[in-house]
Amino acid sequence: MTNVDADIAIVGAGAAGATLAATLAEFTNKRIVLLERGGYFTHEFFDQRELDMSLLYADRGSRTTVEGAIPVQSGECVGGGTTINYALCFDPRQDVWNEWKRDVGLNGFSFERAANDYGVLGLNMASSLAEVRRRINVHSPLDDEINGNNHALAAGCKALGIPTKRHELSMIDCIGCGYCAQGCAYDRKLSTMVTYARDAQRRNVQLIHHCDVESIQFAQRGATRAPTGLAATVRPTMSGSEKNSVAPGPLALAVKLVIVCAGAIASPALLQRSRMPDPDQVIGRGLVLHPILPIAGIFDSALSNYRGITEAVYSDHYAASHGLYFESLFRHPAATAASLPGIGIDQFAIMSRYDKLAGCAAMLVDSSDPRNRVIWDDARGAPTIIYRLSGQDKGRLRFGAQRGVEIMLAAGAKEAVLCTEEPLGSLPSARFSTRQDAALCERLEFRPCETTLLSSQCQSTMKMGEDPKRCAVNSRGESYASRNVIVCDASVFPTSCGASPMLAVMTLARYQGKRIANELARYGM
Amino acid sequence: MDRRDFVLAGSLAAAASLRWLRQGGLFAFADIAQAPEPSSAPLQEANGVFAAIVRAVLPFDDARFAAITPIQVETRANESFSLDKDPSIQRNLALFGDLTQFATPPAWVSQAELALYPAEDDERSGPSLVPARESADAKAFQTASARWPSGTTSFAALPLAAQRAYLGLWARSALGTRRRFYQAMKTLVMSAAYSMDQTWPVIGYDGPLLHVRPS
């Protein structure tokens, strides 16, 4: 048994946890431990192979909704999702945060630069965002960094009169290898693994990876409940990982403040495992997945779209009306073959032209339905993820499918392909040559395990707000069920944050880190 | 842990399929006492079933795909995913391979369907009750199998075109558990095949760029 004494434990070293650890270390002299379930893999380990790099993902990529219909991908490594994402940066959407202020009575989170939230000098969203943007070099890619795939999306949209925009990305001098999702082998993507996690370590934060946190332990004094520590197990370090700071085996952490940053699946799961009181059954409920429907186009000439910046162009033209973003998407061969419709020579007619494929996706900002939820299953030792698309969201995805097919055809594709086995009217498989064919998307049923849907942006399972009946934590991220337990990650968003969430999560973490550093007395420190 | 173990643990696309199969797959809701034992005759044919699935899922009938052989894919899949050593996966393959079980699926399939694939308000496929789904499958099987050699009771013995049609019945089955099995098999076979460097030139994929890693 290893015993570690600290003031603050942060569970999860991803977008939120690493940023928070670095921020707290910058503004306090408290003893901080940063815990990560996955390993600590750095650029030398990333070999750009789909199969090998699955160990950077939660449960090695095996996490899905209960029917197996939608993979629910998150990063499980130092850097978390930022190690395996496409570095998309969307500023926190002020309209969404204002809506949350109205709906659940959020305090703080001022977007004015002059605001001093909670009486803390300079504490506001605008300054936190500016600091994060600077640290991870948020910028738009240059014209010569746009690959053929992104040009295809832009051209298809333009032909249909749909305006497009250029993503902002957290990279520096990208070489365009196309393997963001397998970890950047060149340290050109500024994940929190190469930024805030290292800042934190330089400021003496103790990083413990390969660490399974089993539960938060509490003491009850009168009506007040407060954590005394964490029970955890450190697994042996996998080969290829950096060394760990403690030996493998059971780990007992004595801490005063626990900050949960494990993401929208693992955060509620940890609190459920810890038997956190939940009288109104809000923990884990309202899961948002941002389901992604891939659409491919078959072109005449070689495009080699697996190279270059994978996502550089998008359209939010249908975001307000349909909750849909159109974005670039390209995947490596094994994942592509597993998704393209059909088998045998029928599928090979598409797969043999892999280098002539372009891909885009319709990403749905889905509604937060309390029936969609995460439940920790003690027997299996894993979370059960219950998620079904609402009728309305299916309708939006049908529209997204049709528009996506039209975009690919307008971009010059000879055929557009949907990754579905569903029969669509007269079509023998989901391959579309004309706009008339595209209208058949109206028939899509989205039965589970028939159409490829992806997801990697889970949110909203530990909602923040000032109504304890509907929310799990208050505006400060503090649990309603226990003192000195804070949740700070995408799970606290009351609904979808309305875009790819990384930068909103990091801004939130920077903001809460600065707030906590100025309110230590509130936590008995 | 050896580097090779990472690969054995499964690919991103394949990991979910493997996990489901290992935890029971089609048998997840079965009373395992009633399920066939790993030593029974149908299970000994499970390897033959997987070999036939590999040949049906991949385009070996296209000359351009000659870069790899079915045996290589089988070997890689078994090495990577231990399909041949897992009794649960073997049981699943045996059930899939037995054509006589399709029209009247075992009772636990209905239980799994009820538990995991509840009727939805906007379901367009008519009455969304499990018996209706089962009879839709039975009807589709009757239509498809009318064109197959009569008396064939095993998937492995069907001609290639009929094997693909049978896989198609699973792909588009009214039962969610069957669609999931199809997706699992397709994912495992595709992952095994397209993670082999030899298949990459066939499809115009240049592979990893690491040889130009800047210093």
XYZ file of C-alpha atoms in Angstrom:
740
model
C 0.000 0.000 0.000
C 1.310 3.403 -1.026
C 0.125 6.341 1.062
C 0.127 9.834 -0.374
C -0.845 12.955 1.543
C -1.913 16.000 -0.415
C -4.227 18.973 -0.260
C -5.954 18.608 -3.615
C -6.538 15.534 -5.782
C -7.557 16.022 -9.410
C -9.043 12.922 -11.037
C -8.362 12.873 -14.774
C -5.471 14.485 -16.688
C -7.302 15.491 -19.853
C -8.487 18.831 -21.217
C -9.906 19.888 -17.847
C -7.700 18.146 -15.265
C -4.327 19.097 -16.713
C -5.389 22.732 -17.202
C -6.772 22.883 -13.687
C -3.667 21.301 -12.141
C -1.356 23.766 -13.891
C -3.557 26.701 -12.922
C -3.830 25.710 -9.259
C -0.082 25.126 -9.117
C 0.492 28.534 -10.664
C -1.638 30.408 -8.145
C -1.295 28.367 -4.908
C 1.386 26.532 -3.006
C -0.877 23.596 -2.179
C 0.240 19.993 -2.612
C -1.564 18.727 -5.723
C -1.857 15.199 -7.076
C -3.041 14.658 -10.647
C -4.430 11.170 -11.260
C -4.886 9.584 -14.684
C -6.401 6.199 -15.480
C -4.473 5.754 -18.722
C -0.753 5.729 -19.378
C 1.668 8.563 -20.019
C 2.591 8.149 -23.650
C 4.594 10.735 -25.520
C 5.460 11.444 -29.145
C 8.046 8.684 -29.473
C 5.436 6.072 -28.689
C 2.858 7.186 -31.266
C 3.343 4.881 -34.260
C 0.456 6.081 -36.481
C -1.167 2.641 -36.554
C -4.863 2.340 -35.844
C -4.664 -0.928 -33.951
C -1.755 -0.094 -31.686
C -2.979 3.342 -30.694
C -6.333 2.096 -29.422
C -4.759 1.996 -25.985
C -4.958 5.786 -25.867
C -8.757 5.467 -25.731
C -11.101 4.764 -22.836
C -11.502 1.021 -22.400
C -9.256 0.710 -25.458
C -12.008 2.010 -27.665
C -14.545 -0.593 -26.587
C -16.900 1.853 -24.890
C -20.281 1.978 -26.613
C -23.906 2.665 -25.870
C -25.695 -0.340 -24.390
C -26.938 -1.678 -27.736
C -23.472 -1.334 -29.253
C -24.937 1.238 -31.629
C -22.647 4.223 -30.993
C -19.020 4.126 -29.871
C -18.518 6.621 -27.054
C -14.893 7.566 -27.473
C -12.802 9.467 -25.001
C -9.097 9.724 -24.425
C -7.645 7.669 -21.606
C -4.044 8.790 -21.298
C -2.220 11.858 -20.060
C -3.778 14.612 -22.167
C -7.069 12.693 -22.378
C -9.162 13.632 -25.385
C -6.685 16.324 -26.409
C -4.087 13.634 -27.155
C -6.336 11.885 -29.680
C -8.618 14.624 -31.020
C -8.345 16.790 -34.123
C -7.400 19.908 -32.153
C -10.618 21.769 -33.006
C -11.029 24.956 -31.026
C -14.369 26.693 -30.629
C -14.541 29.601 -28.226
C -17.192 29.040 -25.555
C -20.444 30.133 -27.170
C -21.687 33.127 -25.261
C -25.270 32.643 -26.485
C -25.287 29.133 -24.980
C -23.821 30.281 -21.656
C -26.379 33.087 -21.482
C -29.129 30.546 -22.098
C -27.765 28.454 -19.204
C -27.750 31.543 -16.992
C -31.439 31.967 -17.740
C -32.426 28.284 -17.543
C -30.508 27.017 -14.511
C -29.513 30.282 -12.889
C -25.764 30.041 -13.380
C -23.702 32.596 -11.446
C -20.410 34.031 -12.560
C -19.004 33.144 -15.994
C -18.967 36.788 -17.105
C -17.809 37.269 -20.650
C -16.799 40.895 -20.044
C -13.079 41.402 -19.692
C -13.506 43.943 -16.898
C -15.613 41.620 -14.729
C -14.341 40.363 -11.380
C -16.479 37.260 -10.734
C -16.830 36.191 -7.086
C -14.895 39.329 -6.194
C -11.727 37.841 -7.655
C -9.696 40.418 -9.539
C -9.682 39.648 -13.255
C -11.736 36.467 -12.963
C -13.958 36.164 -16.037
C -14.410 33.906 -19.024
C -12.831 36.338 -21.494
C -9.471 36.475 -19.715
C -9.439 32.728 -19.006
C -10.157 32.049 -22.667
C -7.436 34.449 -23.816
C -4.874 32.733 -21.576
C -5.787 29.253 -22.803
C -5.790 30.360 -26.439
C -2.275 31.738 -26.025
C -0.966 28.619 -24.259
C -2.198 26.192 -26.916
C -1.595 28.496 -29.890
C -5.141 28.634 -31.220
C -5.005 29.791 -34.821
C -6.561 29.212 -38.230
C -4.669 27.011 -40.693
C -3.162 28.762 -43.709
C -4.403 28.255 -47.280
C -1.595 25.835 -48.130
C -2.464 23.701 -45.112
C -5.936 22.867 -46.448
C -5.955 19.367 -47.963
C -8.092 18.001 -50.773
C -10.700 16.652 -48.420
C -11.359 20.023 -46.866
C -11.340 21.652 -50.310
C -13.990 19.142 -51.382
C -16.243 20.069 -48.467
C -15.741 23.776 -49.162
C -16.414 23.333 -52.897
C -19.520 21.207 -52.345
C -20.962 23.685 -49.883
C -20.132 26.629 -52.141
C -21.909 25.031 -55.099
C -25.013 24.675 -52.932
C -24.766 28.186 -51.526
C -23.828 26.977 -48.046
C -21.215 29.219 -46.417
C -18.205 27.530 -44.803
C -15.679 28.613 -42.221
C -12.183 27.629 -41.317
C -11.589 25.844 -38.021
C -9.298 27.205 -35.392
C -6.795 24.612 -34.226
C -4.369 24.143 -31.355
C -1.249 23.243 -33.307
C 2.088 24.711 -34.202
C 3.814 24.067 -37.556
C 1.696 20.993 -38.351
C 3.450 18.693 -40.832
C 0.117 17.286 -42.061
C 0.692 13.580 -41.434
C -3.018 12.974 -40.787
C -2.673 10.966 -37.565
C -4.050 13.371 -34.958
C -6.358 10.640 -33.686
C -3.417 8.301 -33.038
C -1.465 10.863 -31.012
C 0.832 13.498 -32.563
C 4.209 11.881 -33.182
C 5.810 15.288 -33.690
C 4.487 17.270 -30.712
C 2.987 19.745 -33.173
C -0.500 19.346 -31.750
C -0.579 21.246 -28.480
C -2.521 18.746 -26.433
C -2.619 19.253 -22.681
C -0.111 16.376 -22.523
C 2.557 18.695 -23.990
C 1.267 21.946 -22.470
C -0.612 22.141 -19.177
C 0.330 18.679 -17.867
C 4.001 19.594 -18.261
C 3.451 23.049 -16.753
C 1.857 21.307 -13.777
C 4.747 18.903 -13.358
C 7.262 21.743 -13.562
C 5.372 23.317 -10.674
C 5.665 20.141 -8.621
C 2.250 18.641 -9.201
C 2.617 14.894 -8.658
C 1.299 12.988 -11.664
C 0.185 9.403 -11.027
C -0.911 7.579 -14.170
C -2.140 4.002 -14.674
C -4.311 4.852 -11.702
C -7.793 3.379 -11.203
C -9.641 5.532 -8.707
C -12.112 3.174 -7.093
C -13.970 5.607 -4.862
C -13.985 8.861 -3.008
C -14.123 8.228 0.740
C -16.172 10.438 2.990
C -16.573 11.315 6.629
C -19.935 12.429 7.929
C -19.918 15.090 10.648
C -23.452 15.946 11.653
C -25.239 17.015 8.518
C -22.002 17.674 6.680
C -20.240 15.213 4.481
C -16.700 15.809 3.304
C -14.091 13.669 1.563
C -11.192 12.225 3.521
C -9.417 10.696 0.588
C -9.441 8.418 -2.414
C -9.041 4.656 -2.700
C -7.151 3.720 -5.817
C -5.021 1.054 -7.457
C -1.976 1.789 -9.556
C -1.518 -0.734 -12.352
C 1.910 -1.789 -13.628
C 3.287 0.697 -16.135
C 2.760 -0.433 -19.725
C 5.825 -0.601 -21.904
C 6.166 2.575 -23.926
C 4.776 4.745 -21.131
C 6.822 7.224 -19.132
C 7.754 6.070 -15.637
C 5.248 6.453 -12.837
C 5.757 8.419 -9.619
C 4.576 5.599 -7.340
C 4.933 1.804 -7.360
C 2.114 -0.403 -8.672
C -0.367 -1.600 -6.064
C -3.048 -0.170 -3.799
C -2.877 3.577 -3.266
C -4.472 5.519 -0.410
C -4.649 9.253 -0.905
C -5.493 11.541 1.978
C -6.784 14.869 0.604
C -8.963 17.803 1.569
C -10.417 18.689 -1.790
C -11.339 16.335 -4.631
C -11.811 17.726 -8.129
C -13.348 15.283 -10.579
C -12.291 15.867 -14.194
C -12.783 12.398 -15.658
C -15.215 13.314 -18.444
C -18.950 12.890 -18.907
C -18.875 9.082 -18.596
C -16.230 8.450 -15.929
C -17.073 11.423 -13.674
C -20.668 10.375 -12.873
C -19.500 6.756 -12.731
C -16.961 7.649 -10.008
C -19.555 9.487 -7.940
C -22.026 6.617 -8.305
C -19.347 4.125 -7.237
C -18.603 6.352 -4.276
C -22.270 6.090 -3.214
C -22.753 9.821 -3.444
C -26.258 10.670 -2.200
C -28.444 11.514 -5.181
C -32.022 11.973 -3.946
C -33.290 13.476 -7.196
C -31.392 11.069 -9.442
C -29.561 13.679 -11.414
C -26.081 12.125 -11.455
C -25.373 10.621 -14.864
C -28.584 11.863 -16.493
C -29.013 13.914 -19.636
C -26.085 12.531 -21.618
C -25.255 14.417 -24.801
C -23.095 12.616 -27.390
C -22.883 14.880 -30.455
C -23.520 11.919 -32.786
C -21.569 12.075 -36.030
C -22.888 10.611 -39.287
C -20.083 9.992 -41.798
C -20.677 10.500 -45.530
C -18.143 9.548 -48.209
C -17.714 10.694 -51.793
C -16.001 8.717 -54.556
C -13.953 10.948 -56.847
C -12.217 10.290 -60.168
C -8.694 11.183 -59.211
C -6.392 10.360 -56.328
C -6.750 12.749 -53.391
C -4.815 10.905 -50.657
C -7.052 12.511 -48.092
C -5.551 10.534 -45.253
C -2.778 13.142 -45.331
C -3.023 16.738 -44.225
C -4.966 18.427 -41.469
C -8.012 16.186 -41.118
C -10.455 18.874 -40.052
C -9.857 22.394 -41.282
C -13.164 23.481 -42.867
C -16.702 23.307 -41.515
C -20.103 24.829 -41.943
C -22.344 25.952 -39.116
C -24.968 27.144 -41.578
C -27.493 24.624 -40.216
C -26.420 24.889 -36.577
C -29.138 27.287 -35.474
C -31.941 25.767 -37.538
C -31.158 22.034 -37.261
C -28.394 21.685 -34.691
C -26.114 20.384 -37.450
C -22.493 21.071 -38.260
C -20.974 19.815 -41.487
C -17.313 19.046 -41.114
C -14.511 17.139 -42.775
C -13.908 13.579 -41.723
C -11.406 11.013 -42.833
C -10.482 7.719 -41.286
C -7.772 5.163 -41.825
C -8.357 1.904 -43.704
C -9.517 -0.522 -40.985
C -12.092 1.888 -39.591
C -13.202 2.852 -43.106
C -13.718 -0.755 -44.188
C -15.612 -1.544 -41.005
C -18.049 1.298 -41.775
C -18.550 1.396 -45.561
C -21.723 -0.452 -46.525
C -21.742 -4.070 -47.572
C -19.101 -6.758 -47.764
C -17.172 -8.690 -50.392
C -16.781 -7.361 -53.917
C -19.636 -4.870 -53.456
C -17.778 -3.083 -50.714
C -14.437 -3.512 -52.464
C -15.827 -1.469 -55.364
C -15.612 1.467 -52.929
C -12.703 0.373 -50.740
C -10.412 -0.257 -53.730
C -10.706 3.478 -54.402
C -9.707 4.462 -50.865
C -7.255 7.074 -52.165
C -10.046 8.636 -54.246
C -12.449 8.976 -51.347
C -13.396 12.187 -49.636
C -15.314 12.253 -46.410
C -17.481 14.648 -44.515
C -19.806 14.294 -41.585
C -22.995 15.709 -40.216
C -22.494 16.323 -36.512
C -25.644 16.695 -34.476
C -25.900 18.910 -31.424
C -28.289 16.520 -29.719
C -30.850 17.378 -27.101
C -30.178 16.489 -23.454
C -32.789 13.880 -22.518
C -32.801 12.637 -18.892
C -33.524 9.109 -20.139
C -30.100 9.096 -21.772
C -27.766 8.347 -18.942
C -24.702 6.718 -17.446
C -25.131 4.062 -14.759
C -22.170 2.511 -13.001
C -22.568 -1.287 -13.079
C -20.789 -2.837 -10.109
C -21.155 -6.370 -11.430
C -19.408 -5.658 -14.728
C -17.099 -3.046 -13.292
C -18.001 -0.720 -16.152
C -20.457 2.072 -16.891
C -23.651 1.241 -18.752
C -24.424 3.968 -21.260
C -28.070 4.243 -22.182
C -28.570 6.480 -25.179
C -31.289 6.544 -27.792
C -31.819 9.170 -30.442
C -35.079 11.040 -30.051
C -37.507 11.107 -32.971
C -36.667 14.747 -33.509
C -32.915 14.116 -33.519
C -33.402 11.285 -36.036
C -35.254 13.724 -38.246
C -32.332 16.138 -38.058
C -29.876 13.375 -38.917
C -31.967 12.410 -41.966
C -31.719 15.985 -43.122
C -27.979 15.894 -42.365
C -27.557 12.701 -44.390
C -29.378 14.126 -47.381
C -27.525 17.435 -47.274
C -24.200 15.607 -46.803
C -24.851 13.430 -49.854
C -25.760 16.535 -51.859
C -22.583 18.295 -50.702
C -20.388 15.388 -51.822
C -22.122 15.209 -55.215
C -21.918 18.995 -55.647
C -18.191 18.787 -54.855
C -17.768 16.560 -57.897
C -18.047 13.085 -56.415
C -19.272 10.483 -58.915
C -21.097 8.822 -56.069
C -21.809 9.596 -52.444
C -21.919 6.793 -49.899
C -23.608 6.507 -46.539
C -22.207 4.106 -43.974
C -25.407 2.158 -43.526
C -26.720 -1.302 -44.326
C -30.278 0.023 -44.488
C -32.212 -0.634 -47.680
C -33.149 2.728 -49.211
C -35.951 2.425 -51.713
C -34.709 1.282 -55.095
C -31.015 1.534 -54.199
C -29.266 -1.826 -53.759
C -26.973 -0.170 -51.221
C -26.495 3.313 -49.798
C -24.667 4.699 -52.846
C -26.112 7.823 -54.393
C -25.428 9.205 -57.884
C -28.032 11.938 -58.184
C -29.778 14.517 -56.055
C -32.981 12.549 -56.560
C -31.308 9.564 -54.918
C -30.297 11.802 -52.033
C -33.942 12.329 -51.185
C -34.087 8.628 -50.214
C -32.218 9.564 -47.030
C -35.660 10.501 -45.777
C -36.237 6.760 -45.304
C -33.357 6.202 -42.892
C -34.603 4.601 -39.691
C -31.353 4.706 -37.697
C -32.027 1.354 -36.104
C -29.162 0.493 -33.744
C -26.181 -1.333 -35.304
C -27.254 -0.692 -38.883
C -25.860 2.764 -39.579
C -22.431 3.959 -38.474
C -22.688 6.777 -35.978
C -19.626 8.005 -34.120
C -19.277 10.097 -31.018
C -16.420 11.583 -29.082
C -17.811 14.668 -27.368
C -19.883 13.361 -24.465
C -21.226 16.012 -22.094
C -23.893 17.063 -19.596
C -24.124 14.181 -17.092
C -23.277 16.228 -13.947
C -25.117 19.414 -14.771
C -24.217 22.646 -13.007
C -26.798 25.184 -11.935
C -28.416 26.754 -8.943
C -31.368 24.321 -8.783
C -30.363 21.280 -6.677
C -33.421 19.372 -7.913
C -32.206 19.451 -11.489
C -28.467 19.902 -11.115
C -25.672 17.831 -9.554
C -23.311 20.716 -8.849
C -23.660 24.475 -8.340
C -22.140 27.219 -10.474
C -18.796 26.742 -8.727
C -18.920 23.068 -9.713
C -19.416 22.080 -6.069
C -21.420 18.939 -5.395
C -24.795 19.414 -3.729
C -24.243 16.159 -1.823
C -20.854 16.763 -0.243
C -18.552 19.593 0.718
C -15.169 19.767 -0.975
C -16.085 17.742 -4.029
C -15.938 19.736 -7.260
C -16.706 18.517 -10.764
C -14.986 20.364 -13.586
C -15.255 18.923 -17.111
C -17.730 18.616 -19.982
C -20.156 16.790 -17.703
C -21.121 20.047 -15.936
C -22.510 21.659 -19.089
C -26.288 21.851 -18.507
C -26.883 20.987 -22.178
C -24.540 20.643 -25.141
C -22.100 23.557 -25.233
C -23.135 23.840 -28.870
C -19.838 23.012 -30.584
C -16.755 20.841 -30.289
C -16.126 21.259 -26.538
C -12.352 21.185 -25.932
C -11.724 24.918 -25.703
C -14.885 25.514 -23.649
C -13.755 22.788 -21.221
C -10.231 24.222 -20.943
C -11.591 27.742 -20.432
C -13.897 26.433 -17.709
C -10.955 24.679 -16.025
C -8.748 27.772 -16.196
C -11.606 29.840 -14.761
C -12.387 27.411 -11.935
C -8.694 26.964 -11.168
C -8.252 30.695 -10.674
C -11.439 30.882 -8.627
C -10.491 27.973 -6.347
C -7.013 29.436 -5.834
C -8.683 32.599 -4.540
C -11.293 30.819 -2.450
C -9.142 28.234 -0.646
C -10.640 29.208 2.713
C -13.993 27.993 1.398
C -12.442 24.519 1.281
C -10.780 24.718 4.690
C -7.311 25.429 3.311
C 3.590 -5.649 -20.739
C 4.889 -6.548 -24.167
C 4.219 -4.210 -27.053
C 2.517 -7.047 -28.881
C -0.058 -7.332 -26.098
C -1.439 -3.957 -27.043
C -2.373 -5.284 -30.428
C -3.762 -8.453 -28.897
C -5.986 -6.353 -26.688
C -7.849 -5.265 -29.773
C -8.127 -2.397 -32.210
C -10.224 0.656 -31.679
C -12.829 -0.482 -34.158
C -12.694 -4.104 -33.045
C -12.487 -3.688 -29.281
C -16.193 -3.076 -28.753
C -17.147 -6.062 -30.903
C -14.734 -8.334 -29.088
C -15.881 -7.252 -25.693
C -19.516 -7.921 -26.531
C -18.750 -11.356 -27.977
C -16.592 -12.338 -25.034
C -19.288 -11.299 -22.596
C -21.795 -13.561 -24.323
C -22.757 -11.805 -27.554
C -25.892 -13.517 -28.871
C -25.840 -15.607 -25.685
C -25.682 -12.670 -23.293
C -29.197 -13.398 -22.063
C -29.038 -17.172 -22.400
C -29.261 -19.630 -19.591
C -25.808 -20.953 -20.293
C -26.804 -24.431 -19.038
C -29.064 -24.706 -22.073
C -26.494 -23.406 -24.493
C -24.343 -25.859 -26.417
C -21.193 -26.908 -24.586
C -17.847 -26.042 -26.126
C -17.214 -29.752 -26.722
C -20.346 -30.428 -28.744
C -20.224 -31.081 -32.453
C -21.485 -27.705 -33.729
C -18.758 -25.954 -31.777
C -16.050 -27.958 -33.420
C -17.270 -26.443 -36.635
C -16.953 -22.896 -35.292
C -13.491 -22.462 -36.784
C -14.895 -23.518 -40.110
C -17.641 -20.933 -39.700
C -15.133 -18.151 -39.091
C -13.032 -19.251 -42.061
C -16.143 -19.047 -44.225
C -17.021 -15.602 -42.823
C -13.530 -14.340 -43.736
C -13.983 -15.575 -47.313
C -17.444 -14.039 -47.624
C -16.655 -10.672 -46.050
C -13.435 -9.997 -47.963
C -13.213 -9.685 -51.769
C -10.963 -12.678 -52.484
C -13.019 -13.198 -55.652
C -11.486 -9.966 -56.993
C -8.030 -10.625 -58.440
C -6.712 -7.287 -57.135
C -7.106 -8.556 -53.576
C -4.534 -11.315 -54.091
C -1.999 -9.566 -51.835
C -3.247 -11.570 -48.872
C -4.815 -14.993 -48.442
C -7.824 -16.042 -46.351
C -5.537 -18.138 -44.165
C -3.386 -15.090 -43.367
C -6.437 -13.101 -42.300
C -7.737 -15.984 -40.188
C -4.359 -16.351 -38.537
C -4.057 -12.656 -37.860
C -7.599 -12.447 -36.479
C -6.990 -15.408 -34.208
C -3.628 -14.040 -33.083
C -4.984 -10.544 -32.509
C -8.357 -11.372 -31.051
C -7.992 -15.002 -29.791
C -11.268 -15.908 -31.494
C -10.381 -19.596 -31.585
C -9.631 -19.755 -27.860
C -12.713 -18.061 -26.484
C -15.624 -20.435 -25.783
C -18.166 -17.608 -25.884
C -17.051 -16.517 -29.348
C -17.034 -20.132 -30.533
C -20.583 -20.576 -29.288
C -21.663 -17.435 -31.147
C -20.040 -18.613 -34.373
C -21.717 -21.998 -34.068
C -25.149 -20.423 -33.631
C -24.578 -18.169 -36.635
C -23.369 -21.109 -38.695
C -26.431 -23.247 -38.041
C -28.998 -22.195 -40.651
C -31.761 -24.171 -38.931
C -31.681 -21.722 -36.009
C -32.427 -18.632 -38.080
C -36.164 -18.915 -38.680
C -36.883 -19.804 -35.049
C -34.243 -18.184 -32.875
C -33.646 -19.423 -29.317
C -35.798 -17.818 -26.633
C -32.942 -15.819 -25.105
C -32.573 -13.853 -28.324
C -36.078 -12.470 -27.738
C -35.157 -11.663 -24.156
C -32.090 -9.733 -25.269
C -34.189 -7.952 -27.861
C -36.772 -6.917 -25.277
C -34.135 -5.741 -22.826
C -31.828 -3.892 -25.206
C -33.873 -2.933 -28.231
C -37.206 -1.716 -26.886
C -39.894 -0.577 -29.267
C -39.556 3.067 -30.169
C -42.368 5.522 -30.735
C -41.336 6.392 -34.227
C -40.444 2.895 -35.395
C -41.562 2.661 -38.981
C -41.316 -1.093 -39.400
C -44.857 -1.758 -38.307
C -45.774 -3.281 -34.978
C -42.559 -3.127 -33.028
C -43.088 -6.256 -31.008
C -40.453 -8.903 -30.815
C -42.601 -11.643 -32.398
C -43.236 -9.357 -35.358
C -39.501 -8.821 -35.737
C -38.847 -12.548 -35.538
C -41.445 -13.336 -38.149
C -40.061 -10.604 -40.413
C -36.691 -12.364 -40.220
C -38.255 -15.775 -40.831
C -39.986 -14.454 -43.912
C -36.797 -12.868 -45.258
C -34.972 -16.159 -44.671
C -37.650 -18.105 -46.513
C -37.390 -15.830 -49.545
C -33.596 -15.849 -49.632
C -33.071 -19.537 -48.907
C -35.421 -20.590 -51.699
C -32.499 -19.883 -54.032
C -29.950 -21.887 -52.071
C -29.059 -25.581 -52.593
C -31.807 -27.499 -50.818
C -31.042 -29.314 -47.622
C -28.039 -27.173 -46.677
C -28.090 -26.566 -42.931
C -24.666 -25.023 -42.452
C -23.380 -21.591 -43.444
C -19.934 -22.985 -44.231
C -21.432 -25.333 -46.830
C -23.307 -22.625 -48.753
C -21.955 -21.244 -52.029
C -20.238 -17.841 -51.736
C -23.163 -15.795 -53.078
C -25.570 -17.482 -50.666
C -23.160 -16.914 -47.775
C -23.124 -13.209 -48.577
C -26.905 -13.180 -48.813
C -27.128 -14.899 -45.414
C -24.771 -12.301 -43.909
C -27.047 -9.683 -45.471
C -30.012 -11.167 -43.608
C -28.100 -10.551 -40.382
C -27.011 -7.058 -41.481
C -30.606 -5.998 -42.107
C -32.280 -8.235 -39.560
C -35.275 -6.898 -37.692
C -33.542 -8.110 -34.524
C -30.944 -5.762 -33.089
C -28.829 -8.568 -31.632
C -28.377 -10.048 -35.092
C -27.379 -6.710 -36.606
C -24.854 -6.338 -33.812
C -23.368 -9.762 -34.515
C -23.002 -8.914 -38.191
C -21.312 -5.601 -37.368
C -19.001 -7.386 -34.927
C -17.891 -9.964 -37.493
C -17.478 -7.383 -40.234
C -15.436 -5.151 -37.943
C -13.162 -7.962 -36.756
C -12.487 -9.259 -40.254
C -11.956 -5.801 -41.780
C -9.700 -4.748 -38.891
C -7.578 -7.858 -39.250
C -7.289 -7.514 -43.033
C -6.779 -3.768 -43.427
C -4.275 -3.488 -40.607
C -1.996 -5.777 -42.641
C 0.552 -3.689 -44.536
C 0.154 -5.902 -47.623
C -3.403 -4.654 -48.227
C -2.413 -1.003 -48.282
C -0.967 -0.762 -51.826
C -4.138 -2.465 -53.104
C -6.287 0.449 -51.956
C -3.773 3.256 -52.484
C -2.874 3.892 -48.857
C 0.752 4.843 -48.302
C 0.752 3.972 -44.612
C 2.395 5.738 -41.707
C 4.661 8.705 -42.412
C 7.054 8.106 -39.581
C 10.070 7.687 -41.855
C 9.974 11.460 -42.340
C 9.779 12.239 -38.637
C 11.709 15.522 -38.316
C 14.547 15.491 -35.812
